[in-house]
C-alpha angles and dihedrals in degrees: 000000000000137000083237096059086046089056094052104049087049089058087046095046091047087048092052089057097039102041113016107222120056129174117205127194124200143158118241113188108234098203128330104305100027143066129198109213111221130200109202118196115198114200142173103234111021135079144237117290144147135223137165131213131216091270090062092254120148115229111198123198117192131162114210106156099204134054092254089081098063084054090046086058088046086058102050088049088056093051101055098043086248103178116221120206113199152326107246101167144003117184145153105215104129099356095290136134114203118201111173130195106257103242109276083236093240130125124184123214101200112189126218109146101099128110104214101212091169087067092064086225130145097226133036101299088231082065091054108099128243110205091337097321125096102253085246093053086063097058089039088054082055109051077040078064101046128071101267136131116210139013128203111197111204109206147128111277093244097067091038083106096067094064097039094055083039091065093024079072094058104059120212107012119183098224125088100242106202129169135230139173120241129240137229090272140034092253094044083059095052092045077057088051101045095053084063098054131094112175133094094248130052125200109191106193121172111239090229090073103079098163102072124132142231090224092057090043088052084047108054098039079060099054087039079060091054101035111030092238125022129165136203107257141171127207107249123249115193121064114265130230118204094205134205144192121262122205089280098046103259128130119271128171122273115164136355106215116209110275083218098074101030122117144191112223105228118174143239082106109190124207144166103257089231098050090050095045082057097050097055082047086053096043095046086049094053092030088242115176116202134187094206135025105247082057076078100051087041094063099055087053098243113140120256122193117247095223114196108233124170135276087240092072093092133171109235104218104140144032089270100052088060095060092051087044096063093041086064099053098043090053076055093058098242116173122210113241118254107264127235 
């Protein structure tokens, strides 16, 4: 362990014995892509016990009584590998010592800004409910549940309020929610995003794909670590057609590309906040237009990872989206939520 985590269990032992109550705050991995962030209370006269929040945090409450207790937790974190971020704060107000997670350095663009004229509704399709939950609200539950730490919805203002009631439901959440207008195009409403994000890394995902996992979101930021810029993706099955313009105007076959290396785009798309700032920069410059983020990457010739997701990440766009959709999530075992 490092020099770092002995040092912060001295200062925690020292306050034990100066001040009485500490509180501590630390993060524990719960399995190779994900922490639980912990908050654990130390207390003269209560025991051990274990809560979570809505957010899915675990609250701890022990009683040790005496400072030993802060180095027999030390121990236990060295034993099981348990990797600590980094010291925020260490103060003395109250008796209390205050260690928070670092950022996980991952922000969230979630869009919800489209129309969906394709789907015949009278409102934008993300708004329309799968088993009782806006199509949007599905992807938003899943990005609550992943280590992120902060999430910029991209909407009109009038439907600001779903998703407002929707987390006003969940009590306390741990990422910074924050709200944005959309532009003309796609990319206008991600230039929108991004000027709400703070964080090293950027995942872009289109609201109209509600079945995306935890487990391909976990997947693709790793690869983005890795690569700079990486994108949920399927194999495609079907046999493509380049297609051309005959002398009237109507398609005619120009080229068949190689199944084999043939892909379907998915999102999330994943990208070093930087690298994506200077590729709008690059795009407004040449006047570029793009229908997806790592276009963007693409075109300053910097590599993106190709990241295998699943055919189930679909993007709801017509009637008939909406029945496999909720066959998906029933085989899931989604419930619909209670209604009011």
């Amino acid at each position: 362990m490092s020099a770092v985590l002995v040092v912060v269990f001295v200062i925690l032992a020292m306050e034990l014995f100066i001040s009485g109550p500490v509180s501590e705050r630390f993060v524990l991995p719960a399995g190779p892509h994900k922490t639980v962030l912990a908050a654990v209370q130390m207390r003269p006269s209560t025991k051990a016990q274990t809560s979570w929040t809505a957010a899915g945090q675990s609250t701890w409450m022990l009683s040790p009584g005496t400072a030993m207790a802060s180095l027999a937790l030390a121990g236990i974190a060295m034993r099981q590998q348990f990797a600590w971020h980094s010291m925020c704060s260490v103060g003395r107000g109250q008796g209390r010592v205050s260690l928070c997670s670092s950022a996980s350095g991952v922000g969230v663009i979630l869009l919800s800004a489209g129309v969906g004229k394709r789907m015949g509704a009278n409102i934008p399709k993300q708004y329309i409910k799968l088993l009782g939950l806006e199509i949007v609200l599905h992807s938003l539950d899943t990005f609550l549940k992943c280590d992120v730490d902060e999430i910029a919805i991209v909407c009109a203002e009038e439907w600001q309020h779903v998703f407002k009631d929707h987390l006003a439901k969940k009590g306390e959440i741990r990422p910074a929610i924050k709200f944005t207008t959309g532009g003309n195009e796609r990319q206008d409403s991600v230039c929108n995003g991004l000027a709400e994000i703070s964080t090293d890394l950027v995942a872009v995902h289109d609201g109209a794909r509600p079945l995306v996992t935890c487990e391909e979101v976990e997947k693709v930021i790793a690869d983005a670590r890795k690569y700079g810029a990486a994108l949920l993706a399927v194999q495609t099955k079907a046999t493509i057609k380049q297609a051309s313009l005959g002398a009237d105007g109507e398609p005619l076959v120009a080229a068949t590309p190689n199944r084999k290396l043939m892909w379907e785009a998915h999102t999330p798309q994943v990208i070093r906040a930087e690298l994506l700032r200077k590729g709008f920069a690059n795009a407004a410059e040449k006047s570029l237009e793009v229908t997806d983020d790592v276009s963007l990457v693409e075109f300053l010739g910097e590599p993106v990872k190709l990241t295998e997701g699943e055919y189930t990440n679909i993007k709801v766009t017509t009637p008939e989206d909406i029945a496999v959709a909720e066959t998906i999530l029933k085989e899931r075992g989604f419930v619909a939520p209670a209604s009011e």
